[in-house]
Short mmCIF file of C-alpha atoms and ligand atoms in Angstrom, two decimals:
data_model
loop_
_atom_site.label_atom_id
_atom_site.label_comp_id
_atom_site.label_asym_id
_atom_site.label_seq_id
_atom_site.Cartn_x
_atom_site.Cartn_y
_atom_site.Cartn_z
CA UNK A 1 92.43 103.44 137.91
CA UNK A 2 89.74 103.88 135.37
CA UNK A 3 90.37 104.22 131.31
CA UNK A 4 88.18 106.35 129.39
CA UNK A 5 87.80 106.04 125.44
CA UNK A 6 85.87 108.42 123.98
CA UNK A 7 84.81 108.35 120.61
CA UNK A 8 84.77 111.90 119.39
CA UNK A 9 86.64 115.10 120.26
CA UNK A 10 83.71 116.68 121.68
CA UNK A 11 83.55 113.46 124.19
CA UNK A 12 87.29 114.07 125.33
CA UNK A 13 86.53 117.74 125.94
CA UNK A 14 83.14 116.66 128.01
CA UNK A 15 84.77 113.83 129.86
CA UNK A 16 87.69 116.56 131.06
CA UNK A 17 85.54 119.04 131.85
CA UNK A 18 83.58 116.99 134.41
CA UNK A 19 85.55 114.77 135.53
CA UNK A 20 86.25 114.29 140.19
CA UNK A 21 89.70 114.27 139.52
CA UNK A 22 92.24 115.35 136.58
CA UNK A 23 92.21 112.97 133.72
CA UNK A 24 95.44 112.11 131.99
CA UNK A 25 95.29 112.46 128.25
CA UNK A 26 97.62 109.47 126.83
CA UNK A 27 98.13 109.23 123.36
CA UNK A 28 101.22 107.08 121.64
CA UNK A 29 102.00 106.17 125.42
CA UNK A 30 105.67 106.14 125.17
CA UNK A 31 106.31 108.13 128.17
CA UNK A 32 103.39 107.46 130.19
CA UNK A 33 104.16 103.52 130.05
CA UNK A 34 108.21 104.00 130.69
CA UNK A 35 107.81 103.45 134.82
CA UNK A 36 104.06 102.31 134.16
CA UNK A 37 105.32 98.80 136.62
CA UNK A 38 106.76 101.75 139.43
CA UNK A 39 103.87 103.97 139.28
CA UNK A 40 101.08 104.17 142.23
CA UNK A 41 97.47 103.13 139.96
CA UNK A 42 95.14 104.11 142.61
CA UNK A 43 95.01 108.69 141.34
CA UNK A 44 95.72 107.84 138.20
CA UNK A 45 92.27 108.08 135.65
CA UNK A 46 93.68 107.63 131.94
CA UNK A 47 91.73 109.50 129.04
CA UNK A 48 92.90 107.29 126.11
CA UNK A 49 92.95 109.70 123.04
CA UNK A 50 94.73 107.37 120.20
CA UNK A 51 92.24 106.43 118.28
CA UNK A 52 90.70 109.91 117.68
CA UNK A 53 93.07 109.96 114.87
CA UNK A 54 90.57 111.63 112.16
CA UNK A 55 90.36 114.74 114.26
CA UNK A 56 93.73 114.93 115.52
CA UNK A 57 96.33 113.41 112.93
CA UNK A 58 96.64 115.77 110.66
CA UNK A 59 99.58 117.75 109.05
CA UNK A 60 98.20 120.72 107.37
CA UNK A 61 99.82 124.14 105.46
CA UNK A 62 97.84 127.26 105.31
CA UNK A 63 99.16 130.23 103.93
CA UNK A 64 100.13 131.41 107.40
CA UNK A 65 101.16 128.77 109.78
CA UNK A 66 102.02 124.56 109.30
CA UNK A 67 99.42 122.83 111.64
CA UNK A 68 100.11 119.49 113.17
CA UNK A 69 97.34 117.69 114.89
CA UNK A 70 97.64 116.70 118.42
CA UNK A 71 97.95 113.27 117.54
CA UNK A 72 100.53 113.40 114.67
CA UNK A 73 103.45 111.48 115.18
CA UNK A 74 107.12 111.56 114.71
CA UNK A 75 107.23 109.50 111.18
CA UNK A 76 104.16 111.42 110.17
CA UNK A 77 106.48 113.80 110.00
CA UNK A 78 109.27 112.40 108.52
CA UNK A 79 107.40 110.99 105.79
CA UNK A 80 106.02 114.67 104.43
CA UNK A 81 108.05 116.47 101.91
CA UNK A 82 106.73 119.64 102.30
CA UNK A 83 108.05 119.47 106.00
CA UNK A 84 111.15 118.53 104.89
CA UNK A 85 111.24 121.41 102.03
CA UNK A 86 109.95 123.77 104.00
CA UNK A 87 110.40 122.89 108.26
CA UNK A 88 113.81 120.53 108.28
CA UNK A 89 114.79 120.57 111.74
CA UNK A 90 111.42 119.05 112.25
CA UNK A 91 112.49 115.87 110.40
CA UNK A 92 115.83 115.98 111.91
CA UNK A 93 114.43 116.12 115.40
CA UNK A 94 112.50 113.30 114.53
CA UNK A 95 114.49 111.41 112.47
CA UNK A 96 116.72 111.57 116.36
CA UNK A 97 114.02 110.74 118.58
CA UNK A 98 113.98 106.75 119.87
CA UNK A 99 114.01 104.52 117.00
CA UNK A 100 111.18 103.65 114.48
CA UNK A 101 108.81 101.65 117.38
CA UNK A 102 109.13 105.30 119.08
CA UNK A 103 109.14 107.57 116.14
CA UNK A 104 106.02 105.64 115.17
CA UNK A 105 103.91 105.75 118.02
CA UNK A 106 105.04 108.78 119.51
CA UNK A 107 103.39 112.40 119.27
CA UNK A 108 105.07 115.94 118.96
CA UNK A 109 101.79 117.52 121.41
CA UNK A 110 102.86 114.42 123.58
CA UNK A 111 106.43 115.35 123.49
CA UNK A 112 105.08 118.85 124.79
CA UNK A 113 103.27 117.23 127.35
CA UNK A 114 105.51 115.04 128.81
CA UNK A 115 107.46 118.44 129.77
CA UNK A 116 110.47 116.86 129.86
CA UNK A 117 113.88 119.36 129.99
CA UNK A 118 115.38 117.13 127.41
CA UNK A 119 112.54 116.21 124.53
CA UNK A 120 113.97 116.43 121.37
CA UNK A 121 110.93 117.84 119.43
CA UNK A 122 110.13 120.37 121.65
CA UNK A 123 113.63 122.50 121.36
CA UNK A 124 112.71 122.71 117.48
CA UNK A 125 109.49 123.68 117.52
CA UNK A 126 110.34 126.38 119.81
CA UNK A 127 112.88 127.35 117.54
CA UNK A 128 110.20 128.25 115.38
CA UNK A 129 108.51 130.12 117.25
CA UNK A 130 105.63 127.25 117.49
CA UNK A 131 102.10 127.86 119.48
CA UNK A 132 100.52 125.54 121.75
CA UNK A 133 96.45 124.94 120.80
CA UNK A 134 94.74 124.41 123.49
CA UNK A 135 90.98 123.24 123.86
CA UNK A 136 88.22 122.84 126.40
CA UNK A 137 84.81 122.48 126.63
CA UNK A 138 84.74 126.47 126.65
CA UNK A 139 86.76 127.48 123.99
CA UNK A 140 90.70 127.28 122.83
CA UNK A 141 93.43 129.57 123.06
CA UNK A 142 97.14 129.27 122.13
CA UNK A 143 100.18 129.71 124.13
CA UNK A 144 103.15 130.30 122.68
CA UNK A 145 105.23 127.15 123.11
CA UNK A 146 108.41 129.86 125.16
CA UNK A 147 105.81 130.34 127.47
CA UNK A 148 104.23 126.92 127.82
CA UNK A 149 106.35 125.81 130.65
CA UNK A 150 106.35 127.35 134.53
CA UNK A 151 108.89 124.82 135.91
CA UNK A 152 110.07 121.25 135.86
CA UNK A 153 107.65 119.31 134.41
CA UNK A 154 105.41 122.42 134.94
CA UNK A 155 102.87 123.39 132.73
CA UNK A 156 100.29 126.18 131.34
CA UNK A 157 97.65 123.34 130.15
CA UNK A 158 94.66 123.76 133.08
CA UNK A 159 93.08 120.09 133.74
CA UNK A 160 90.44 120.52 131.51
CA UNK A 161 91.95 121.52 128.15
CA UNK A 162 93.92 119.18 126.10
CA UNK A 163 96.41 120.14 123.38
CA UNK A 164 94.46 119.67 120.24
CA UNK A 165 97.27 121.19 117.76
CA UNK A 166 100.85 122.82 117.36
CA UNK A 167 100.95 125.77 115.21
CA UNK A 168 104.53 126.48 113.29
CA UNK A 169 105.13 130.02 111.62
CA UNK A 170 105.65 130.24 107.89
CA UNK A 171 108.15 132.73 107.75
CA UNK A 172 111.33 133.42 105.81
CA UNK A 173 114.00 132.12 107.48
CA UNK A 174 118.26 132.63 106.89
CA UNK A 175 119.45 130.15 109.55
CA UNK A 176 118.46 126.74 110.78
CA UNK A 177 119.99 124.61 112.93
CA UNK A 178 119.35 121.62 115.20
CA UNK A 179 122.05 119.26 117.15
CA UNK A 180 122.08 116.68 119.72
CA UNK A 181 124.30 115.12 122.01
CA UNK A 182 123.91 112.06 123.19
CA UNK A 183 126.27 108.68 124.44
CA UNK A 184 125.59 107.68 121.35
CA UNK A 185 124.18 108.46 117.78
CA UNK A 186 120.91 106.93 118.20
CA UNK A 187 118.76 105.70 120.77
CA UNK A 188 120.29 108.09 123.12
CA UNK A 189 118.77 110.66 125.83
CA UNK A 190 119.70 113.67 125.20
CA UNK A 191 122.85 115.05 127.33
CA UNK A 192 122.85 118.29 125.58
CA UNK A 193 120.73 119.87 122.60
CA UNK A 194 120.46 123.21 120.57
CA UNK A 195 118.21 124.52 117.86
CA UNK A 196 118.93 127.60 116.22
CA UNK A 197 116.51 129.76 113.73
CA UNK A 198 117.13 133.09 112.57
CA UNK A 199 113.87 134.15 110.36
CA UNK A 200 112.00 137.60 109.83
CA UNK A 201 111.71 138.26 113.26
CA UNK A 202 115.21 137.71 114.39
CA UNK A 203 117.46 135.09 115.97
CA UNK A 204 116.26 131.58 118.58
CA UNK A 205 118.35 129.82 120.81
CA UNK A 206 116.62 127.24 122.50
CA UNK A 207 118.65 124.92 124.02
CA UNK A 208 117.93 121.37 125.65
CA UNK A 209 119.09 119.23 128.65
CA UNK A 210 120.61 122.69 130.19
CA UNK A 211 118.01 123.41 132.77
CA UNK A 212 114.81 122.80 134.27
CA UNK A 213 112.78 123.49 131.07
CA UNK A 214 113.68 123.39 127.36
CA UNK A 215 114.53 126.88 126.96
CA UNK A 216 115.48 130.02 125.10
CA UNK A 217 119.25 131.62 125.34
CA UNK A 218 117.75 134.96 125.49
CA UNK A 219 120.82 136.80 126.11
CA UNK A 220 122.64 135.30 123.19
CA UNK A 221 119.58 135.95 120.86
CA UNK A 222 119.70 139.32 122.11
CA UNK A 223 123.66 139.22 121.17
CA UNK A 224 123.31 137.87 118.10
CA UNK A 225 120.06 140.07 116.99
CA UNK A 226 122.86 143.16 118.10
CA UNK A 227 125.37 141.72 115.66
CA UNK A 228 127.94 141.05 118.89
CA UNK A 229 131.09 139.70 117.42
CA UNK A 230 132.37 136.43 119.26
CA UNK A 231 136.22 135.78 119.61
CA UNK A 232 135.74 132.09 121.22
CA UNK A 233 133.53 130.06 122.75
CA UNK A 234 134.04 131.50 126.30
CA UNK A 235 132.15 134.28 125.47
CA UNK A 236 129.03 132.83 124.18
CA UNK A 237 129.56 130.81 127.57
CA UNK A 238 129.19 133.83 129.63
CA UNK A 239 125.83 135.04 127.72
CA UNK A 240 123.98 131.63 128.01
CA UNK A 241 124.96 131.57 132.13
CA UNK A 242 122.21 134.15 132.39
CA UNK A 243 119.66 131.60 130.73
CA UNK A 244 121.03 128.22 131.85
CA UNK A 245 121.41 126.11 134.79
CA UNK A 246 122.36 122.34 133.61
CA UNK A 247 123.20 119.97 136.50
CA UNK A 248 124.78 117.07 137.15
CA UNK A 249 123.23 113.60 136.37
CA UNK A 250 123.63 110.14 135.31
CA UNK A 251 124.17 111.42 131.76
CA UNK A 252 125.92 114.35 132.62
CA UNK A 253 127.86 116.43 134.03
CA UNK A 254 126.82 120.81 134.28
CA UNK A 255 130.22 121.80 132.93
CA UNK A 256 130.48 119.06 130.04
CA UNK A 257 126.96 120.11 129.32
CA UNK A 258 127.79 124.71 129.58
CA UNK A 259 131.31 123.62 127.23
CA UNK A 260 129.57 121.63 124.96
CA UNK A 261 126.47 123.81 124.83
CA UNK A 262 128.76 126.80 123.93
CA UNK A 263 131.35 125.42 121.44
CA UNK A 264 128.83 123.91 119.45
CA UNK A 265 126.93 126.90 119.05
CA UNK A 266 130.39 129.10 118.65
CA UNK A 267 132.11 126.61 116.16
CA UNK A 268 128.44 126.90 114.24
CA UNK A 269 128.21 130.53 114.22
CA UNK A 270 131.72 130.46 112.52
CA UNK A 271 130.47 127.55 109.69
CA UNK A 272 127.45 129.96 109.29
CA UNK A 273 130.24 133.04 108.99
CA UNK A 274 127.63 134.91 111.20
CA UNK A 275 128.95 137.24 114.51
CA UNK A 276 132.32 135.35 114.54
CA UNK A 277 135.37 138.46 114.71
CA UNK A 278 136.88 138.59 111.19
CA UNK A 279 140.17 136.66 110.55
CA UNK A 280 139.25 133.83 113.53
C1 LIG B 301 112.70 103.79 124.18
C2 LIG B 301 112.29 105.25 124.18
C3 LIG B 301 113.10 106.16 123.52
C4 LIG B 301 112.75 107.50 123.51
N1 LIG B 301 113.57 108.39 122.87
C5 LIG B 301 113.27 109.71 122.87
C6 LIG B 301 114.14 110.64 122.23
O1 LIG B 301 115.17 110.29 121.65
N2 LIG B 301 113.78 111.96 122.27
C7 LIG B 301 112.65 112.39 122.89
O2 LIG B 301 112.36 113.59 122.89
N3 LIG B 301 111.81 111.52 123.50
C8 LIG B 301 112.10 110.21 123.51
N4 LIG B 301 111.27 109.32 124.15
C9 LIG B 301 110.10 109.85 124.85
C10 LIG B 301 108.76 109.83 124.06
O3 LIG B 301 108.78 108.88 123.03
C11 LIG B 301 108.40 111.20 123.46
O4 LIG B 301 108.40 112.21 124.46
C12 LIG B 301 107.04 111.20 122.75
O5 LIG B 301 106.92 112.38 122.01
C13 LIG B 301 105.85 111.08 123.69
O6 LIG B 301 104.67 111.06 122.92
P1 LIG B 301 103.45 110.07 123.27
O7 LIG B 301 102.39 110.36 122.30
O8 LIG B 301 103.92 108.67 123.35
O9 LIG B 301 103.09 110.62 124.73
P2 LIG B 301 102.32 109.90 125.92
O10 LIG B 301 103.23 108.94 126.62
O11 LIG B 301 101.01 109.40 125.48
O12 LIG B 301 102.10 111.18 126.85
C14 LIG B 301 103.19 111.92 127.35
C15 LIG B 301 102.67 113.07 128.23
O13 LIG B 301 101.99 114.02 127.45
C16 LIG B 301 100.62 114.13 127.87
N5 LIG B 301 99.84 114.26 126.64
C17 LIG B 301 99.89 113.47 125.54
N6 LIG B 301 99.07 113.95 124.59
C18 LIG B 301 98.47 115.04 125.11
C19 LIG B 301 97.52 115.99 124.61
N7 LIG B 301 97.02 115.89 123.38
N8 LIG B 301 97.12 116.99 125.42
C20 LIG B 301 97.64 117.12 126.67
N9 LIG B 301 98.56 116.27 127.20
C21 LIG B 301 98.97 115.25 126.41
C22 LIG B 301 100.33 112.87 128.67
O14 LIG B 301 99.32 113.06 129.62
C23 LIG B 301 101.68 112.61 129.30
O15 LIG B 301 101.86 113.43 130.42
C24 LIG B 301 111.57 107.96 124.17
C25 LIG B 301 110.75 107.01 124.82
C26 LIG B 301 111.11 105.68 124.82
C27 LIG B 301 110.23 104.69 125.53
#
């Protein structure tokens, strides 16, 4: 195993770019060094990214989009105002994620990375219709985060581009909405999650913990964008089988997580007054 620790962004971007074998970026390290004791050394080359903070810790508002750097971190987050004025289910998420050693250390673009099915950041910021930055060596481009992931702990991001930035929307927004379900109320993997944004371009569903990837409930949105009345939670059950698969798991089982998944969502749509038949 071999660490490298470049100094500048440009250095990263070089050291990908010609590397034998794919470098791994790591950056707070608190999913890399979970089964760090379990996992084979000998393939694994580390690009060590943390201390490039002054490019890539950043949170930053344009006119057009909120910008966090790849290296920003869950209580950067939580400590901003205007993200809490302006993005709350961003601080929520976060506020939910590990506890403060995690919150602390850990990175939204790391949270991406990881590609786990049940990250808590990532279900948000896809919620919001969030873009991936992407940078090597010959240029960036941005995927949008609903399209970042190809399977299980597949991903877009080739071996020589690292995520340098998350790009969020500013956009007018009527609903927002963000819950997870864990054994417990903190400190908790998530068994089942939801986030829920209607803004200017219509309604999100993006649900957590349900299948191989974080995903969108695209047959719902479509529901909801149609103004499809709901009489119970059954029928939102029905639309999110064409978008789900959850399974069963240590955590878990598939038909706790489908229930769970669709009363929250139904007994939310009736708090928000919003596609629920009138008089239920
Ligand atoms: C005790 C504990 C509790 C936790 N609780 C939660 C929780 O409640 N909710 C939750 O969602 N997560 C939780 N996690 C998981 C973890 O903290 C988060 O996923 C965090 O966001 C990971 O960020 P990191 O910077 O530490 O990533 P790292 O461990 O450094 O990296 C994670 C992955 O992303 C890749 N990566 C990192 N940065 C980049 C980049 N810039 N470009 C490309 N790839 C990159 C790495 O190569 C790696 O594959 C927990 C972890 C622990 C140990």
């Amino acid at each position: 195993m071999h660490v490298y620790t470049p100094t500048s962004l440009d250095e990263a971007l070089e050291l990908l770019a010609n590397a034998a074998r794919p470098l791994t970026p790591i950056a707070g390290g608190t999913d890399l060094l979970v089964s760090w004791h379990q996992q084979a050394k000998d393939d694994l080359d580390l690009l060590d990214i943390s201390h490039l903070r002054e490019q890539l810790q950043h949170i930053r508002m344009t006119e057009e989009y909120l910008e966090l750097g790849a290296l920003t971190t869950f209580w950067d987050v939580l400590r901003s105002p205007k993200i809490a004025a302006e993005f709350p289910l961003l601080a929520e998420a976060a506020r939910q994620v590990g506890a403060v050693q995690i919150q602390t250390r850990g990175t939204w673009a790391g949270n991406i990375g990881n590609a786990s099915p049940a990250a808590d950041g990532v279900p948000v910021l896809m919620a919001y219709d969030a873009m991936v930055l992407l940078q090597s060596r010959g240029g960036w481009n941005a995927v949008p985060l609903h399209q970042y992931y190809t399977g299980y702990k597949q991903a877009r991001r080739q071996p020589e581009q690292l995520i340098v930035a998350i790009r969020v929307p500013r956009r007018e927004r009527e609903y927002e909405w963000f819950h997870k379900v864990g054994a417990r109320r903190a400190q908790a993997i998530t068994k089942v999650g939801v986030a829920v944004v209607k803004d200017t371009q219509g309604w999100r569903v993006v649900a957590n913990s349900v299948a191989p990837v974080v995903c969108r409930c695209r047959a719902l949105e479509q529901a909801l964008d149609n103004n499809t009345t709901f009489q119970n939670p059954k029928q939102i059950r029905q639309l999110l089988e064409a978008d789900i698969s959850p399974i069963d798991d240590i955590r878990s089982t598939a038909k706790y997580r489908a229930t769970v998944l669709s009363r929250l969502l139904y007994y939310w749509l009736r708090g928000a007054r919003k596609c629920i038949a009138p008089g239920i």
